[in-house]
């Protein structure tokens, strides 16, 4: 169950980035203006949330109460930091600020693992560790690399749950990802009819076209 949710989180992150970035490029063609609007949006979010905790990488904080990646491996359970971090990161990247997706995805994964541990009554440190690598495995379509990284970071004793979660997250994230130029060597689902070595960008265009054709068209009035 956790692996499914980690994969859906990776899918949501990737799709939100592409959708918001594309929307802003269409509406605001001038790149410096997009960046200015994104900066204003982030400042507004800080004031609405009343915290600057989600502005940085989340590796450390000068304020003891702020959420950090290391803090998610311990109690207490933090139910919503993963969602706030995703929102702040998507707004920032969509506006054109390219600071990277890797560390924010580690933050989101560890935070979501922390939240799920409280919901499912599971060990907080274990689920934070699994989420740390599994969300990135889903968002970047790299389950094997993330499983190996998880074993290196957290020990071979957790190799089975880490590996299972990474591959489940990968399967549940669909033909989406943070790198649209990535090629699909083997389709995740048999129902997909993609050309050989199609990219995630092509798969995304195909999904939009399929959704458009499946929508009901208005009938001409008598």
PDB file of C-alpha atoms in Angstrom:
ATOM      1  CA  UNK A   1       0.000   0.000   0.000  1.00  0.00           C
ATOM      2  CA  UNK A   2       2.792   2.411   0.858  1.00  0.00           C
ATOM      3  CA  UNK A   3       4.578   1.647  -2.411  1.00  0.00           C
ATOM      4  CA  UNK A   4       1.434   2.514  -4.358  1.00  0.00           C
ATOM      5  CA  UNK A   5       1.101   5.835  -2.543  1.00  0.00           C
ATOM      6  CA  UNK A   6       4.793   6.627  -3.037  1.00  0.00           C
ATOM      7  CA  UNK A   7       4.371   6.006  -6.764  1.00  0.00           C
ATOM      8  CA  UNK A   8       1.289   8.216  -6.934  1.00  0.00           C
ATOM      9  CA  UNK A   9       3.212  10.959  -5.117  1.00  0.00           C
ATOM     10  CA  UNK A  10       5.994  10.745  -7.711  1.00  0.00           C
ATOM     11  CA  UNK A  11       3.391  10.845 -10.483  1.00  0.00           C
ATOM     12  CA  UNK A  12       1.658  13.864  -8.935  1.00  0.00           C
ATOM     13  CA  UNK A  13       4.962  15.728  -8.586  1.00  0.00           C
ATOM     14  CA  UNK A  14       6.004  15.104 -12.185  1.00  0.00           C
ATOM     15  CA  UNK A  15       2.609  15.867 -13.729  1.00  0.00           C
ATOM     16  CA  UNK A  16       2.105  19.004 -11.624  1.00  0.00           C
ATOM     17  CA  UNK A  17       5.508  20.310 -12.717  1.00  0.00           C
ATOM     18  CA  UNK A  18       4.850  19.717 -16.405  1.00  0.00           C
ATOM     19  CA  UNK A  19       1.270  21.004 -16.298  1.00  0.00           C
ATOM     20  CA  UNK A  20       2.024  24.166 -14.313  1.00  0.00           C
ATOM     21  CA  UNK A  21       5.194  24.884 -16.281  1.00  0.00           C
ATOM     22  CA  UNK A  22       3.386  24.482 -19.596  1.00  0.00           C
ATOM     23  CA  UNK A  23       0.481  26.642 -18.448  1.00  0.00           C
ATOM     24  CA  UNK A  24       2.797  29.468 -17.366  1.00  0.00           C
ATOM     25  CA  UNK A  25       4.772  29.322 -20.623  1.00  0.00           C
ATOM     26  CA  UNK A  26       1.574  29.642 -22.639  1.00  0.00           C
ATOM     27  CA  UNK A  27       0.135  32.446 -20.530  1.00  0.00           C
ATOM     28  CA  UNK A  28       3.384  34.337 -19.830  1.00  0.00           C
ATOM     29  CA  UNK A  29       5.819  33.880 -22.750  1.00  0.00           C
ATOM     30  CA  UNK A  30       8.358  36.322 -21.285  1.00  0.00           C
ATOM     31  CA  UNK A  31      10.614  34.201 -19.039  1.00  0.00           C
ATOM     32  CA  UNK A  32      11.760  36.945 -16.607  1.00  0.00           C
ATOM     33  CA  UNK A  33       8.123  37.853 -15.934  1.00  0.00           C
ATOM     34  CA  UNK A  34       7.328  34.189 -15.188  1.00  0.00           C
ATOM     35  CA  UNK A  35      10.152  34.133 -12.669  1.00  0.00           C
ATOM     36  CA  UNK A  36       8.911  37.347 -11.052  1.00  0.00           C
ATOM     37  CA  UNK A  37       5.372  35.977 -10.752  1.00  0.00           C
ATOM     38  CA  UNK A  38       6.731  32.730  -9.313  1.00  0.00           C
ATOM     39  CA  UNK A  39       8.714  34.656  -6.716  1.00  0.00           C
ATOM     40  CA  UNK A  40       5.617  36.605  -5.696  1.00  0.00           C
ATOM     41  CA  UNK A  41       3.651  33.337  -5.464  1.00  0.00           C
ATOM     42  CA  UNK A  42       6.269  31.765  -3.193  1.00  0.00           C
ATOM     43  CA  UNK A  43       6.309  34.845  -0.950  1.00  0.00           C
ATOM     44  CA  UNK A  44       2.511  34.664  -0.756  1.00  0.00           C
ATOM     45  CA  UNK A  45       2.678  30.973   0.183  1.00  0.00           C
ATOM     46  CA  UNK A  46       5.182  31.735   2.955  1.00  0.00           C
ATOM     47  CA  UNK A  47       2.844  34.336   4.403  1.00  0.00           C
ATOM     48  CA  UNK A  48      -0.197  32.069   4.089  1.00  0.00           C
ATOM     49  CA  UNK A  49       1.555  29.121   5.751  1.00  0.00           C
ATOM     50  CA  UNK A  50       3.358  31.275   8.299  1.00  0.00           C
ATOM     51  CA  UNK A  51       6.671  29.442   7.882  1.00  0.00           C
ATOM     52  CA  UNK A  52       9.846  29.509   5.779  1.00  0.00           C
ATOM     53  CA  UNK A  53      10.497  25.802   6.442  1.00  0.00           C
ATOM     54  CA  UNK A  54       9.719  24.729   2.879  1.00  0.00           C
ATOM     55  CA  UNK A  55      11.952  27.216   1.058  1.00  0.00           C
ATOM     56  CA  UNK A  56      15.268  25.398   1.265  1.00  0.00           C
ATOM     57  CA  UNK A  57      16.410  21.881   0.536  1.00  0.00           C
ATOM     58  CA  UNK A  58      15.131  20.645   3.875  1.00  0.00           C
ATOM     59  CA  UNK A  59      18.439  19.049   4.848  1.00  0.00           C
ATOM     60  CA  UNK A  60      18.800  21.270   7.900  1.00  0.00           C
ATOM     61  CA  UNK A  61      17.176  24.297   9.493  1.00  0.00           C
ATOM     62  CA  UNK A  62      18.309  27.008  11.893  1.00  0.00           C
ATOM     63  CA  UNK A  63      14.964  26.686  13.706  1.00  0.00           C
ATOM     64  CA  UNK A  64      14.637  23.521  15.847  1.00  0.00           C
ATOM     65  CA  UNK A  65      10.935  23.057  15.119  1.00  0.00           C
ATOM     66  CA  UNK A  66      11.185  23.137  11.342  1.00  0.00           C
ATOM     67  CA  UNK A  67      10.705  19.871   9.408  1.00  0.00           C
ATOM     68  CA  UNK A  68      13.879  18.376   7.920  1.00  0.00           C
ATOM     69  CA  UNK A  69      14.740  15.168   6.133  1.00  0.00           C
ATOM     70  CA  UNK A  70      16.579  13.774   9.152  1.00  0.00           C
ATOM     71  CA  UNK A  71      13.725  14.767  11.448  1.00  0.00           C
ATOM     72  CA  UNK A  72      11.241  12.564   9.569  1.00  0.00           C
ATOM     73  CA  UNK A  73      13.117   9.468  10.743  1.00  0.00           C
ATOM     74  CA  UNK A  74      12.010  10.169  14.307  1.00  0.00           C
ATOM     75  CA  UNK A  75       8.789  10.953  16.088  1.00  0.00           C
ATOM     76  CA  UNK A  76       6.553  12.901  16.037  1.00  0.00           C
ATOM     77  CA  UNK A  77       4.509  12.071  12.963  1.00  0.00           C
ATOM     78  CA  UNK A  78       4.167  14.992  10.531  1.00  0.00           C
ATOM     79  CA  UNK A  79       1.077  14.449   8.339  1.00  0.00           C
ATOM     80  CA  UNK A  80       1.278  17.336   5.857  1.00  0.00           C
ATOM     81  CA  UNK A  81       4.894  18.438   5.287  1.00  0.00           C
ATOM     82  CA  UNK A  82       5.132  16.299   2.142  1.00  0.00           C
ATOM     83  CA  UNK A  83       2.198  18.166   0.560  1.00  0.00           C
ATOM     84  CA  UNK A  84       3.509  21.625   1.480  1.00  0.00           C
ATOM     85  CA  UNK A  85       6.971  20.791   0.140  1.00  0.00           C
ATOM     86  CA  UNK A  86       5.470  19.504  -3.098  1.00  0.00           C
ATOM     87  CA  UNK A  87       3.429  22.689  -3.514  1.00  0.00           C
ATOM     88  CA  UNK A  88       6.380  25.011  -2.855  1.00  0.00           C
ATOM     89  CA  UNK A  89       8.690  23.024  -5.147  1.00  0.00           C
ATOM     90  CA  UNK A  90       6.203  22.794  -8.025  1.00  0.00           C
ATOM     91  CA  UNK A  91       5.527  26.537  -7.940  1.00  0.00           C
ATOM     92  CA  UNK A  92       9.257  27.293  -7.850  1.00  0.00           C
ATOM     93  CA  UNK A  93      10.275  24.952 -10.678  1.00  0.00           C
ATOM     94  CA  UNK A  94       7.283  25.834 -12.875  1.00  0.00           C
ATOM     95  CA  UNK A  95       8.212  29.507 -12.738  1.00  0.00           C
ATOM     96  CA  UNK A  96      11.657  28.744 -14.125  1.00  0.00           C
ATOM     97  CA  UNK A  97      13.831  28.513 -11.016  1.00  0.00           C
ATOM     98  CA  UNK A  98      15.946  25.424 -11.726  1.00  0.00           C
ATOM     99  CA  UNK A  99      17.450  24.336  -8.434  1.00  0.00           C
ATOM    100  CA  UNK A 100      16.902  20.597  -8.949  1.00  0.00           C
ATOM    101  CA  UNK A 101      14.256  18.026  -8.088  1.00  0.00           C
ATOM    102  CA  UNK A 102      16.336  15.353  -6.340  1.00  0.00           C
ATOM    103  CA  UNK A 103      16.636  16.649  -2.777  1.00  0.00           C
ATOM    104  CA  UNK A 104      13.050  17.991  -2.680  1.00  0.00           C
ATOM    105  CA  UNK A 105      11.850  14.533  -3.765  1.00  0.00           C
ATOM    106  CA  UNK A 106      13.892  12.960  -0.961  1.00  0.00           C
ATOM    107  CA  UNK A 107      12.210  15.396   1.441  1.00  0.00           C
ATOM    108  CA  UNK A 108       8.740  14.621   0.066  1.00  0.00           C
ATOM    109  CA  UNK A 109       9.364  10.886   0.225  1.00  0.00           C
ATOM    110  CA  UNK A 110      10.698  10.863   3.788  1.00  0.00           C
ATOM    111  CA  UNK A 111       7.866  13.153   4.914  1.00  0.00           C
ATOM    112  CA  UNK A 112       5.219  10.990   3.243  1.00  0.00           C
ATOM    113  CA  UNK A 113       6.779   7.872   4.764  1.00  0.00           C
ATOM    114  CA  UNK A 114       6.634   9.531   8.178  1.00  0.00           C
ATOM    115  CA  UNK A 115       2.950  10.365   7.660  1.00  0.00           C
ATOM    116  CA  UNK A 116       2.074   6.859   6.446  1.00  0.00           C
ATOM    117  CA  UNK A 117       3.871   5.287   9.391  1.00  0.00           C
ATOM    118  CA  UNK A 118       1.561   7.147  11.751  1.00  0.00           C
ATOM    119  CA  UNK A 119      -1.485   6.186   9.687  1.00  0.00           C
ATOM    120  CA  UNK A 120      -0.576   2.499   9.349  1.00  0.00           C
ATOM    121  CA  UNK A 121       1.052   2.001  12.740  1.00  0.00           C
ATOM    122  CA  UNK A 122       4.407   1.146  11.143  1.00  0.00           C
ATOM    123  CA  UNK A 123       7.958   2.021  12.273  1.00  0.00           C
ATOM    124  CA  UNK A 124       8.580   5.695  11.504  1.00  0.00           C
ATOM    125  CA  UNK A 125      12.265   5.300  10.673  1.00  0.00           C
ATOM    126  CA  UNK A 126      11.629   2.389   8.285  1.00  0.00           C
ATOM    127  CA  UNK A 127       8.848   4.098   6.364  1.00  0.00           C
ATOM    128  CA  UNK A 128      10.771   7.376   6.152  1.00  0.00           C
ATOM    129  CA  UNK A 129      13.702   5.438   4.679  1.00  0.00           C
ATOM    130  CA  UNK A 130      11.494   3.618   2.176  1.00  0.00           C
ATOM    131  CA  UNK A 131       9.735   6.818   1.149  1.00  0.00           C
ATOM    132  CA  UNK A 132      13.081   8.605   0.797  1.00  0.00           C
ATOM    133  CA  UNK A 133      14.025   6.365  -2.147  1.00  0.00           C
ATOM    134  CA  UNK A 134      10.651   5.084  -3.423  1.00  0.00           C
ATOM    135  CA  UNK A 135       9.117   8.453  -4.326  1.00  0.00           C
ATOM    136  CA  UNK A 136      12.182   9.295  -6.387  1.00  0.00           C
ATOM    137  CA  UNK A 137      12.060   5.825  -7.976  1.00  0.00           C
ATOM    138  CA  UNK A 138       8.516   6.588  -9.149  1.00  0.00           C
ATOM    139  CA  UNK A 139       9.192  10.143 -10.269  1.00  0.00           C
ATOM    140  CA  UNK A 140      12.418   9.340 -12.131  1.00  0.00           C
ATOM    141  CA  UNK A 141      11.584   5.757 -13.267  1.00  0.00           C
ATOM    142  CA  UNK A 142      14.759   4.422 -11.648  1.00  0.00           C
ATOM    143  CA  UNK A 143      13.659   1.593  -9.310  1.00  0.00           C
ATOM    144  CA  UNK A 144      16.853  -0.470  -9.412  1.00  0.00           C
ATOM    145  CA  UNK A 145      19.183   2.471  -8.779  1.00  0.00           C
ATOM    146  CA  UNK A 146      16.978   3.723  -5.936  1.00  0.00           C
ATOM    147  CA  UNK A 147      16.749   0.263  -4.365  1.00  0.00           C
ATOM    148  CA  UNK A 148      20.541  -0.032  -4.392  1.00  0.00           C
ATOM    149  CA  UNK A 149      20.868   3.475  -2.966  1.00  0.00           C
ATOM    150  CA  UNK A 150      18.379   2.637  -0.202  1.00  0.00           C
ATOM    151  CA  UNK A 151      20.322  -0.480   0.756  1.00  0.00           C
ATOM    152  CA  UNK A 152      23.572   1.515   0.790  1.00  0.00           C
ATOM    153  CA  UNK A 153      22.089   4.249   2.964  1.00  0.00           C
ATOM    154  CA  UNK A 154      19.920   2.262   5.360  1.00  0.00           C
ATOM    155  CA  UNK A 155      21.417  -1.222   5.445  1.00  0.00           C
ATOM    156  CA  UNK A 156      20.865  -4.604   3.846  1.00  0.00           C
ATOM    157  CA  UNK A 157      18.486  -5.642   6.644  1.00  0.00           C
ATOM    158  CA  UNK A 158      15.793  -3.583   4.872  1.00  0.00           C
ATOM    159  CA  UNK A 159      16.654  -4.704   1.335  1.00  0.00           C
ATOM    160  CA  UNK A 160      13.371  -6.513   0.720  1.00  0.00           C
ATOM    161  CA  UNK A 161      10.891  -3.771   1.752  1.00  0.00           C
ATOM    162  CA  UNK A 162      13.004  -1.086   0.082  1.00  0.00           C
ATOM    163  CA  UNK A 163      13.231  -3.008  -3.194  1.00  0.00           C
ATOM    164  CA  UNK A 164       9.549  -3.951  -3.218  1.00  0.00           C
ATOM    165  CA  UNK A 165       8.469  -0.366  -2.532  1.00  0.00           C
ATOM    166  CA  UNK A 166      10.749   1.058  -5.235  1.00  0.00           C
ATOM    167  CA  UNK A 167       9.452  -1.280  -7.929  1.00  0.00           C
ATOM    168  CA  UNK A 168       5.804  -0.895  -6.879  1.00  0.00           C
ATOM    169  CA  UNK A 169       6.215   2.903  -6.927  1.00  0.00           C
ATOM    170  CA  UNK A 170       7.819   2.659 -10.372  1.00  0.00           C
ATOM    171  CA  UNK A 171       4.906   0.628 -11.743  1.00  0.00           C
ATOM    172  CA  UNK A 172       2.280   2.900 -10.184  1.00  0.00           C
ATOM    173  CA  UNK A 173       3.785   6.145 -11.498  1.00  0.00           C
ATOM    174  CA  UNK A 174       2.763   5.241 -15.053  1.00  0.00           C
ATOM    175  CA  UNK A 175       4.444   6.539 -18.186  1.00  0.00           C
ATOM    176  CA  UNK A 176       5.276   9.835 -16.545  1.00  0.00           C
ATOM    177  CA  UNK A 177       8.352  11.290 -14.934  1.00  0.00           C
ATOM    178  CA  UNK A 178      10.403  14.355 -14.211  1.00  0.00           C
ATOM    179  CA  UNK A 179      12.624  13.767 -17.291  1.00  0.00           C
ATOM    180  CA  UNK A 180      10.411  13.894 -20.395  1.00  0.00           C
ATOM    181  CA  UNK A 181      13.242  12.925 -22.755  1.00  0.00           C
ATOM    182  CA  UNK A 182      13.541   9.561 -20.986  1.00  0.00           C
ATOM    183  CA  UNK A 183      12.798   6.667 -23.345  1.00  0.00           C
ATOM    184  CA  UNK A 184      10.374   3.834 -22.585  1.00  0.00           C
ATOM    185  CA  UNK A 185      12.277   0.629 -23.341  1.00  0.00           C
ATOM    186  CA  UNK A 186       9.511  -1.641 -21.986  1.00  0.00           C
ATOM    187  CA  UNK A 187       5.933  -0.336 -21.466  1.00  0.00           C
ATOM    188  CA  UNK A 188       4.726  -0.715 -17.890  1.00  0.00           C
ATOM    189  CA  UNK A 189       1.261  -1.831 -18.985  1.00  0.00           C
ATOM    190  CA  UNK A 190       0.287  -4.112 -21.853  1.00  0.00           C
ATOM    191  CA  UNK A 191      -2.614  -1.865 -22.811  1.00  0.00           C
ATOM    192  CA  UNK A 192      -0.252   0.888 -23.973  1.00  0.00           C
ATOM    193  CA  UNK A 193       0.559   0.894 -27.684  1.00  0.00           C
ATOM    194  CA  UNK A 194       3.628   3.087 -27.842  1.00  0.00           C
ATOM    195  CA  UNK A 195       6.165   3.200 -30.620  1.00  0.00           C
ATOM    196  CA  UNK A 196       9.488   1.531 -29.967  1.00  0.00           C
ATOM    197  CA  UNK A 197      11.779   3.673 -27.804  1.00  0.00           C
ATOM    198  CA  UNK A 198       9.084   6.333 -27.381  1.00  0.00           C
ATOM    199  CA  UNK A 199       9.854   9.113 -24.913  1.00  0.00           C
ATOM    200  CA  UNK A 200       7.799  10.133 -21.897  1.00  0.00           C
ATOM    201  CA  UNK A 201       6.991  13.352 -23.751  1.00  0.00           C
ATOM    202  CA  UNK A 202       5.429  11.359 -26.592  1.00  0.00           C
ATOM    203  CA  UNK A 203       3.483   9.242 -24.104  1.00  0.00           C
ATOM    204  CA  UNK A 204       2.202  12.384 -22.423  1.00  0.00           C
ATOM    205  CA  UNK A 205       1.056  13.839 -25.751  1.00  0.00           C
ATOM    206  CA  UNK A 206      -0.683  10.541 -26.542  1.00  0.00           C
ATOM    207  CA  UNK A 207      -2.537  10.662 -23.204  1.00  0.00           C
ATOM    208  CA  UNK A 208      -3.723  14.217 -23.867  1.00  0.00           C
ATOM    209  CA  UNK A 209      -4.932  13.285 -27.339  1.00  0.00           C
ATOM    210  CA  UNK A 210      -6.766  10.228 -26.003  1.00  0.00           C
ATOM    211  CA  UNK A 211      -8.397  12.302 -23.281  1.00  0.00           C
ATOM    212  CA  UNK A 212      -9.489  14.924 -25.818  1.00  0.00           C
ATOM    213  CA  UNK A 213     -11.056  12.370 -28.153  1.00  0.00           C
ATOM    214  CA  UNK A 214     -12.860  10.602 -25.305  1.00  0.00           C
ATOM    215  CA  UNK A 215     -14.613  13.794 -24.174  1.00  0.00           C
ATOM    216  CA  UNK A 216     -18.263  14.077 -25.296  1.00  0.00           C
ATOM    217  CA  UNK A 217     -18.757  16.619 -28.095  1.00  0.00           C
ATOM    218  CA  UNK A 218     -21.698  19.035 -27.902  1.00  0.00           C
ATOM    219  CA  UNK A 219     -24.539  18.094 -30.199  1.00  0.00           C
ATOM    220  CA  UNK A 220     -25.938  20.579 -32.708  1.00  0.00           C
ATOM    221  CA  UNK A 221     -29.287  21.922 -31.629  1.00  0.00           C
ATOM    222  CA  UNK A 222     -32.368  21.140 -33.659  1.00  0.00           C
TER     223      UNK A 222
END
